[in-house]
XYZ file of N, CA and C in Angstrom:
555
model
N 0.199 17.136 -31.028
C -1.083 17.754 -31.529
C -1.305 18.209 -32.369
N -2.002 17.737 -33.443
C -1.589 18.401 -34.892
C -3.155 19.943 -34.800
N -2.617 20.870 -35.881
C -2.687 22.356 -35.513
C -4.380 22.594 -35.796
N -5.180 22.666 -34.925
C -6.997 22.879 -34.563
C -7.145 22.113 -33.475
N -6.372 21.094 -32.669
C -5.968 20.305 -32.240
C -6.576 21.253 -30.768
N -7.605 20.934 -29.959
C -7.613 21.498 -29.087
C -6.859 20.364 -27.426
N -6.416 20.450 -26.635
C -6.751 20.017 -25.251
C -7.519 19.309 -24.997
N -8.670 20.408 -24.791
C -9.596 20.318 -24.186
C -10.828 18.789 -24.696
N -10.877 18.468 -26.221
C -11.475 18.241 -26.913
C -10.745 16.554 -26.791
N -9.153 16.730 -26.719
C -8.423 15.368 -26.451
C -9.103 14.910 -24.706
N -8.923 15.818 -24.066
C -9.225 14.676 -23.127
C -10.450 14.958 -23.048
N -11.467 15.331 -23.441
C -12.962 14.752 -23.694
C -13.258 13.169 -23.874
N -12.128 13.277 -25.368
C -12.703 11.991 -26.417
C -11.183 10.763 -25.261
N -10.273 11.426 -24.062
C -9.879 9.672 -23.755
C -11.189 9.516 -22.267
N -11.392 10.940 -21.958
C -12.240 10.502 -20.428
C -13.442 9.982 -21.358
N -14.151 9.764 -22.154
C -15.269 8.809 -22.868
C -14.416 7.258 -23.827
N -13.410 7.983 -24.060
C -12.789 6.058 -24.516
C -12.790 5.281 -22.894
N -11.946 5.836 -22.107
C -11.725 5.699 -20.864
C -13.151 4.719 -19.990
N -14.678 5.497 -20.558
C -15.446 5.673 -19.416
C -16.898 4.381 -20.620
N -16.174 4.478 -22.128
C -17.020 4.189 -22.572
C -16.626 2.458 -22.680
N -15.256 1.979 -23.329
C -14.523 0.753 -23.577
C -14.721 0.295 -22.063
N -14.758 1.006 -20.819
C -14.738 0.270 -19.995
C -15.841 -0.734 -19.127
N -17.309 0.003 -19.863
C -18.658 -0.605 -20.165
C -18.406 -1.554 -21.490
N -18.224 -1.512 -22.112
C -18.494 -2.545 -23.687
C -16.802 -2.734 -24.131
N -16.704 -3.389 -23.900
C -14.626 -3.341 -24.132
C -14.981 -3.555 -26.183
N -15.924 -4.280 -26.452
C -15.747 -4.121 -27.821
C -16.573 -3.441 -28.418
N -16.949 -1.890 -27.987
C -17.246 -0.797 -28.857
C -16.156 -0.131 -29.675
N -16.703 0.419 -30.794
C -16.342 1.197 -31.987
C -16.059 2.786 -31.671
N -15.238 2.875 -32.070
C -15.028 5.048 -32.271
C -15.997 5.834 -32.047
N -17.117 5.187 -33.089
C -18.330 6.084 -33.154
C -18.905 6.087 -32.328
N -18.913 4.648 -31.027
C -19.351 5.065 -29.693
C -18.945 5.795 -29.531
N -16.973 5.860 -28.737
C -16.661 6.820 -28.145
C -17.207 8.319 -28.495
N -16.668 8.225 -29.905
C -17.627 9.612 -30.622
C -18.913 10.354 -29.765
N -19.921 9.982 -29.807
C -20.942 9.829 -29.266
C -20.363 10.693 -28.247
N -20.415 8.879 -26.762
C -19.683 9.691 -25.824
C -19.055 10.964 -25.405
N -18.520 11.355 -26.153
C -17.498 12.826 -25.896
C -18.576 13.928 -26.506
N -19.703 13.691 -27.530
C -19.960 14.248 -27.958
C -20.066 15.507 -29.107
N -19.178 14.078 -29.420
C -17.636 15.319 -30.679
C -18.654 13.967 -31.744
N -18.245 14.540 -33.674
C -18.639 13.631 -35.218
C -17.451 12.933 -34.655
N -17.820 11.986 -35.260
C -16.737 10.848 -35.977
C -15.528 11.991 -36.426
N -15.819 12.480 -37.486
C -14.331 12.981 -38.003
C -13.472 13.631 -37.237
N -14.263 14.512 -35.774
C -13.336 15.646 -34.351
C -12.584 13.732 -34.181
N -13.372 13.147 -34.119
C -12.470 11.903 -32.898
C -10.957 11.341 -33.711
N -11.815 10.983 -34.996
C -10.462 11.101 -36.098
C -9.738 11.608 -36.535
N -9.862 13.113 -36.425
C -8.735 13.592 -36.056
C -7.325 13.930 -35.041
N -7.845 13.249 -33.935
C -7.152 13.291 -33.024
C -6.537 11.626 -33.177
N -7.938 10.745 -33.144
C -6.839 9.248 -33.469
C -7.727 8.376 -34.110
N -6.352 8.226 -35.459
C -7.253 7.702 -36.781
C -7.631 6.494 -36.886
N -7.550 5.339 -35.528
C -8.155 4.064 -35.599
C -7.659 3.627 -34.044
N -8.733 2.722 -34.007
C -8.883 2.311 -32.350
C -7.826 2.363 -32.054
N -7.013 1.299 -32.726
C -5.909 0.779 -31.934
C -4.574 2.383 -31.547
N -4.784 3.291 -32.255
C -4.209 4.562 -31.358
C -5.268 4.751 -30.908
N -6.457 5.037 -30.569
C -7.208 5.131 -29.067
C -6.530 4.905 -27.976
N -6.814 3.058 -27.884
C -5.934 2.109 -27.012
C -4.879 2.819 -26.664
N -4.206 2.858 -28.038
C -2.249 3.519 -27.374
C -3.046 4.623 -26.774
N -3.260 5.438 -26.566
C -3.239 6.397 -25.791
C -3.633 6.633 -24.823
N -4.860 5.500 -24.680
C -5.056 4.815 -23.478
C -4.553 4.451 -22.524
N -4.157 3.524 -23.001
C -2.652 2.931 -22.291
C -2.009 3.563 -21.854
N -0.933 4.461 -22.451
C 0.158 5.234 -21.789
C -0.551 6.156 -20.934
N -1.974 6.839 -20.652
C -2.912 7.488 -19.812
C -2.540 6.788 -18.733
N -3.256 5.643 -18.408
C -2.984 4.458 -17.599
C -1.922 4.254 -16.811
N -1.039 4.325 -17.641
C 0.201 3.772 -16.980
C 0.298 5.293 -16.352
N 0.214 6.289 -16.777
C 1.119 7.280 -16.142
C -0.017 7.301 -14.960
N -1.163 6.822 -15.019
C -2.112 7.890 -13.287
C -1.555 6.720 -12.692
N -1.737 5.332 -13.013
C -1.420 3.918 -12.317
C 0.111 4.279 -11.413
N 0.991 4.953 -12.430
C 2.212 5.139 -11.615
C 2.008 6.366 -10.400
N 1.138 7.113 -10.843
C 1.281 7.841 -10.084
C 0.654 7.736 -8.469
N -0.526 6.864 -8.932
C -1.596 6.261 -7.541
C -0.480 5.632 -6.668
N 0.634 4.596 -7.652
C 0.616 3.354 -6.815
C 2.253 4.416 -6.000
N 2.902 5.511 -6.792
C 3.953 6.048 -6.251
C 3.470 7.283 -4.789
N 2.467 7.563 -5.107
C 1.989 8.448 -3.864
C 1.956 7.416 -2.865
N 0.845 6.487 -3.404
C 0.944 5.998 -1.992
C 1.757 4.101 -0.981
N 3.184 4.319 -1.803
C 4.296 3.893 -1.433
C 5.299 4.219 -0.864
N 4.995 5.647 -1.459
C 5.811 6.477 -0.904
C 6.854 6.072 0.479
N 5.978 6.115 1.442
C 6.705 5.914 2.848
C 6.185 4.631 2.923
N 5.815 2.442 2.538
C 5.597 1.766 2.810
C 6.895 1.588 3.472
N 6.670 1.000 4.778
C 8.063 0.529 5.369
C 8.946 -0.701 5.052
N 7.734 -1.950 4.231
C 8.392 -3.135 4.260
C 8.202 -3.410 2.183
N 8.614 -4.229 1.686
C 8.164 -4.870 0.824
C 6.678 -5.755 0.083
N 6.287 -6.154 1.804
C 5.351 -6.389 1.705
C 4.614 -5.000 1.964
N 3.893 -4.262 2.955
C 3.106 -3.341 3.241
C 3.366 -2.317 1.750
N 3.792 -2.321 0.776
C 4.224 -1.873 -0.699
C 3.811 -2.142 -0.966
N 3.127 -3.827 -1.258
C 2.699 -4.387 -2.218
C 1.064 -4.334 -1.912
N 0.570 -4.143 -0.486
C -0.715 -3.660 0.257
C -1.172 -2.351 -0.806
N 0.300 -1.287 -0.423
C -0.206 -0.026 -0.404
C -0.631 0.276 -1.925
N 0.206 -0.437 -3.239
C 0.257 -0.304 -4.141
C -1.340 -1.231 -4.488
N -1.751 -2.602 -3.785
C -3.196 -2.681 -4.623
C -4.220 -2.060 -4.073
N -4.277 -1.509 -2.916
C -5.015 -0.097 -2.202
C -5.343 1.119 -3.023
N -4.627 0.966 -4.026
C -4.442 2.670 -4.843
C -4.876 1.963 -6.016
N -4.104 0.850 -6.843
C -4.616 0.470 -8.062
C -6.411 0.023 -8.299
N -7.183 -0.885 -7.526
C -8.036 -0.998 -7.323
C -9.539 -0.093 -7.438
N -9.344 1.523 -7.540
C -9.941 2.268 -7.627
C -9.983 2.127 -8.945
N -8.760 1.739 -9.277
C -8.490 2.957 -10.783
C -9.094 1.629 -11.564
N -9.950 0.800 -11.559
C -9.794 -0.650 -12.379
C -11.657 -0.149 -13.206
N -12.052 0.573 -12.608
C -13.825 1.186 -13.352
C -13.104 1.995 -14.465
N -11.837 2.690 -14.510
C -10.498 3.415 -15.869
C -10.512 2.375 -16.758
N -9.362 1.431 -15.397
C -8.665 1.252 -16.728
C -8.869 -0.446 -16.867
N -9.921 -0.615 -16.242
C -9.848 -2.568 -16.125
C -9.646 -3.449 -17.498
N -10.417 -2.329 -18.789
C -10.971 -3.155 -19.617
C -9.321 -3.634 -20.614
N -7.962 -2.756 -20.455
C -6.694 -2.700 -20.860
C -6.192 -3.705 -20.731
N -6.740 -5.360 -19.441
C -6.895 -5.740 -18.845
C -6.139 -7.274 -20.090
N -7.981 -6.225 -21.162
C -8.212 -7.356 -22.398
C -7.471 -6.973 -23.679
N -7.185 -6.100 -23.719
C -6.959 -4.960 -24.752
C -5.150 -5.717 -25.692
N -5.799 -5.513 -26.678
C -4.131 -6.871 -27.337
C -2.796 -4.936 -27.254
N -2.730 -4.603 -26.401
C -1.712 -3.141 -26.363
C -0.428 -3.272 -26.536
N -0.340 -5.229 -26.087
C 1.317 -5.417 -26.204
C 1.743 -4.839 -27.345
N 1.266 -4.604 -28.711
C 1.943 -4.340 -30.311
C 2.458 -2.979 -30.462
N 1.969 -2.193 -29.437
C 2.976 -0.806 -29.416
C 4.271 -0.829 -28.526
N 5.337 -0.874 -29.263
C 6.964 -1.063 -28.293
C 6.710 -0.165 -27.437
N 6.538 0.998 -26.687
C 6.613 1.657 -25.637
C 5.211 1.402 -24.657
N 4.416 0.793 -25.571
C 3.183 0.162 -23.987
C 3.814 -0.855 -23.685
N 4.802 -1.619 -24.141
C 5.017 -2.970 -23.821
C 6.454 -2.206 -23.086
N 7.136 -1.622 -22.989
C 8.372 -1.197 -22.524
C 7.841 -0.709 -20.670
N 6.467 0.247 -20.529
C 5.971 0.547 -19.680
C 5.466 -0.801 -19.319
N 4.598 -1.281 -20.239
C 4.471 -2.528 -18.649
C 5.243 -3.534 -18.542
N 6.390 -3.750 -19.268
C 7.149 -4.639 -18.638
C 7.951 -3.825 -17.463
N 8.303 -2.605 -17.454
C 9.127 -1.922 -16.232
C 8.402 -1.846 -15.376
N 6.864 -2.209 -15.513
C 5.892 -2.131 -13.801
C 5.848 -3.275 -13.736
N 5.581 -4.283 -14.242
C 5.757 -6.445 -14.121
C 7.369 -5.660 -13.452
N 8.470 -5.112 -13.543
C 10.039 -5.625 -12.867
C 9.362 -5.203 -11.602
N 8.912 -3.725 -11.868
C 9.235 -3.392 -9.988
C 8.231 -4.387 -9.375
N 7.349 -5.043 -9.907
C 6.529 -6.263 -9.253
C 7.623 -6.669 -8.280
N 8.191 -7.524 -9.380
C 9.382 -9.145 -9.203
C 10.051 -8.260 -8.538
N 10.483 -7.096 -8.435
C 11.627 -6.637 -7.201
C 10.447 -6.641 -6.156
N 9.205 -6.332 -5.511
C 8.635 -5.854 -4.474
C 8.187 -7.824 -3.569
N 8.200 -8.526 -4.712
C 8.139 -10.175 -4.536
C 9.457 -10.561 -4.464
N 10.184 -10.351 -5.095
C 11.652 -10.898 -4.340
C 11.582 -10.452 -3.030
N 11.786 -9.238 -2.948
C 12.660 -8.559 -1.401
C 11.686 -9.084 -0.337
N 9.928 -9.222 -0.529
C 9.827 -10.007 0.090
C 9.524 -11.582 0.529
N 10.198 -12.109 -0.366
C 10.137 -13.519 -0.320
C 11.946 -13.150 0.637
N 12.642 -12.600 0.316
C 13.577 -12.527 1.304
C 13.381 -12.354 2.830
N 12.404 -11.532 2.888
C 12.015 -10.756 4.315
C 11.666 -12.232 4.988
N 11.162 -13.225 4.184
C 10.093 -14.256 4.642
C 8.749 -13.789 4.901
N 7.605 -13.373 4.219
C 6.587 -12.997 4.735
C 5.828 -13.741 3.169
N 6.369 -14.264 2.270
C 6.357 -14.923 1.083
C 7.164 -15.732 0.705
N 6.614 -16.870 0.915
C 6.743 -18.526 0.790
C 8.146 -18.111 -0.532
N 9.458 -18.693 0.630
C 10.444 -18.867 -0.522
C 10.550 -19.740 -2.110
N 8.857 -20.950 -1.240
C 9.474 -21.809 -2.468
C 8.451 -22.313 -4.028
N 7.819 -21.098 -3.161
C 7.071 -20.628 -4.959
C 7.588 -19.734 -5.855
N 7.445 -19.569 -7.319
C 8.239 -19.448 -7.835
C 7.707 -17.382 -7.952
N 8.785 -16.774 -7.840
C 7.839 -15.282 -8.571
C 7.255 -15.247 -9.174
N 7.352 -15.686 -10.697
C 6.224 -15.776 -11.753
C 5.132 -16.171 -10.825
N 4.826 -17.189 -10.358
C 3.421 -17.289 -9.546
C 2.762 -16.204 -8.860
N 3.483 -16.196 -8.131
C 3.406 -14.758 -6.593
C 2.576 -12.988 -7.808
N 3.392 -12.725 -8.836
C 3.301 -11.461 -9.154
C 2.241 -11.955 -10.339
N 2.184 -13.256 -10.619
C 0.125 -13.593 -11.890
C -0.699 -13.258 -10.570
N -0.832 -14.197 -9.458
C -1.671 -14.288 -8.970
C -1.775 -12.691 -7.931
N -1.068 -11.798 -7.707
C -0.508 -10.613 -7.305
C -1.860 -9.760 -8.331
N -1.095 -9.948 -9.929
C -2.100 -9.456 -10.908
C -3.336 -10.111 -10.798
N -4.008 -11.116 -11.252
C -5.296 -11.214 -10.770
C -6.289 -11.539 -9.562
N -5.554 -11.141 -8.606
C -6.061 -10.303 -7.734
C -6.443 -9.289 -7.765
N -5.997 -8.448 -8.439
C -6.326 -7.082 -9.204
C -7.299 -7.173 -10.362
N -7.587 -8.212 -10.971
C -8.350 -7.962 -12.204
C -9.770 -8.511 -11.340
N -9.834 -9.647 -10.621
C -10.819 -9.907 -9.905
C -11.452 -8.640 -9.211
N -10.895 -7.886 -8.472
C -10.882 -6.707 -7.706
C -12.354 -5.572 -8.641
N -11.474 -5.745 -9.804
C -11.844 -4.507 -10.807
C -12.996 -5.187 -11.256
N -13.038 -6.325 -11.479
C -14.544 -6.798 -11.656
C -15.434 -7.178 -10.741
N -15.041 -7.429 -9.926
C -15.424 -7.367 -8.610
C -16.909 -5.526 -8.475
N -16.055 -4.901 -8.669
C -16.361 -3.691 -8.794
C -17.431 -3.117 -9.964
N -16.708 -3.789 -11.017
C -17.458 -3.177 -11.944
C -19.072 -3.755 -12.091
N -18.496 -4.923 -11.278
C -20.247 -6.063 -11.424
C -21.197 -5.062 -9.966
N -20.944 -4.334 -9.649
C -21.223 -3.861 -8.268
C -21.251 -5.104 -7.391
N -20.394 -6.101 -7.232
C -20.469 -7.110 -5.792
C -20.260 -6.045 -4.779
N -18.903 -5.498 -5.162
C -18.318 -4.924 -4.341
C -17.723 -3.747 -4.288
N -18.026 -2.601 -3.275
C -16.790 -1.026 -3.614
C -15.806 -1.634 -3.485
N -14.997 -0.779 -4.297
C -13.746 -0.168 -4.373
C -13.226 -0.968 -2.384
N -13.142 -0.231 -1.636
C -11.784 -0.966 -0.902
C -12.439 -1.813 -0.135
N -13.625 -2.878 0.105
C -14.089 -3.963 -0.344
C -12.932 -5.110 -0.610
N -13.039 -4.303 -2.217
C -12.366 -5.144 -3.128
C -10.976 -5.256 -3.377
N -9.990 -4.468 -2.735
C -9.035 -4.367 -2.231
C -8.739 -5.032 -0.265
N -9.803 -5.083 0.008
C -9.452 -6.014 1.741
C -9.804 -7.721 0.950
N -10.482 -8.026 0.008
C -11.087 -9.001 0.177
C -9.009 -9.457 -0.925
N -9.232 -8.937 -2.758
C -7.754 -9.582 -2.451
C -6.783 -9.457 -1.987
N -6.778 -8.514 -0.667
C -5.620 -8.341 0.138
C -5.391 -9.266 1.007
N -6.485 -9.900 1.693
C -6.925 -10.747 2.354
C -6.019 -11.930 1.458
N -6.986 -12.904 0.599
C -6.590 -14.017 -0.474
C -4.724 -13.550 -1.056
N -4.901 -12.981 -0.744
C -2.944 -13.376 -1.460
C -2.505 -13.406 -0.498
N -2.221 -12.179 0.515
C -1.507 -13.293 1.679
C -1.257 -13.641 2.700
N -2.923 -14.302 2.929
C -3.363 -15.656 3.230
C -3.010 -16.530 2.540
N -3.373 -15.945 1.530
C -3.283 -17.757 0.769
C -1.860 -17.900 -0.036
N -0.613 -16.878 0.251
C 0.726 -17.376 -0.438
C 1.674 -16.502 0.897
N 0.916 -16.504 2.381
C 1.787 -16.237 3.011
C 2.771 -17.503 3.547
N 3.850 -17.369 3.930
C 4.647 -17.861 4.281
C 4.333 -19.400 5.427
N 3.225 -18.962 6.347
C 3.177 -20.104 7.076
C 2.404 -21.224 6.622
N 1.741 -20.897 5.509
C 0.871 -22.039 5.283
C 1.965 -22.976 4.944
């Protein structure tokens, strides 16, 4: 952080960035500055570009998602239970992180590596659930991972559009995942 920078101002800008971009993914830095109650010049001292802000938001989102998933899954008795616990931990974060699903954040190698790490962890869970005989072994792992991710995005959108509250959206997403991809189909 540059000299003269305030952690409180940075936190206000990050929170405003999440809030503004979640409501309007096309919003500009002036919109974020206004929502944070600072001037554009102040915002530019912290974030010289929209990409710099989005990179910071993506990094913060990764930290928040990791913390939520770690807390929710630390005592999960099986891979499938861990997948359920992860989904229920992630859906309530959609109002804060959902816009990142549509951002081009993969241009930052650090962010890309973190997203790949998270995807790798999900792939390992899916493979374990397949070995346990809970998920269909004949479906490609990448297909199951993609379906799981898309159901989380669908839950985020249902909450954003006020069709469901987070718990209902998580239940609907899990029911769709578990019933639609179960080995008993």
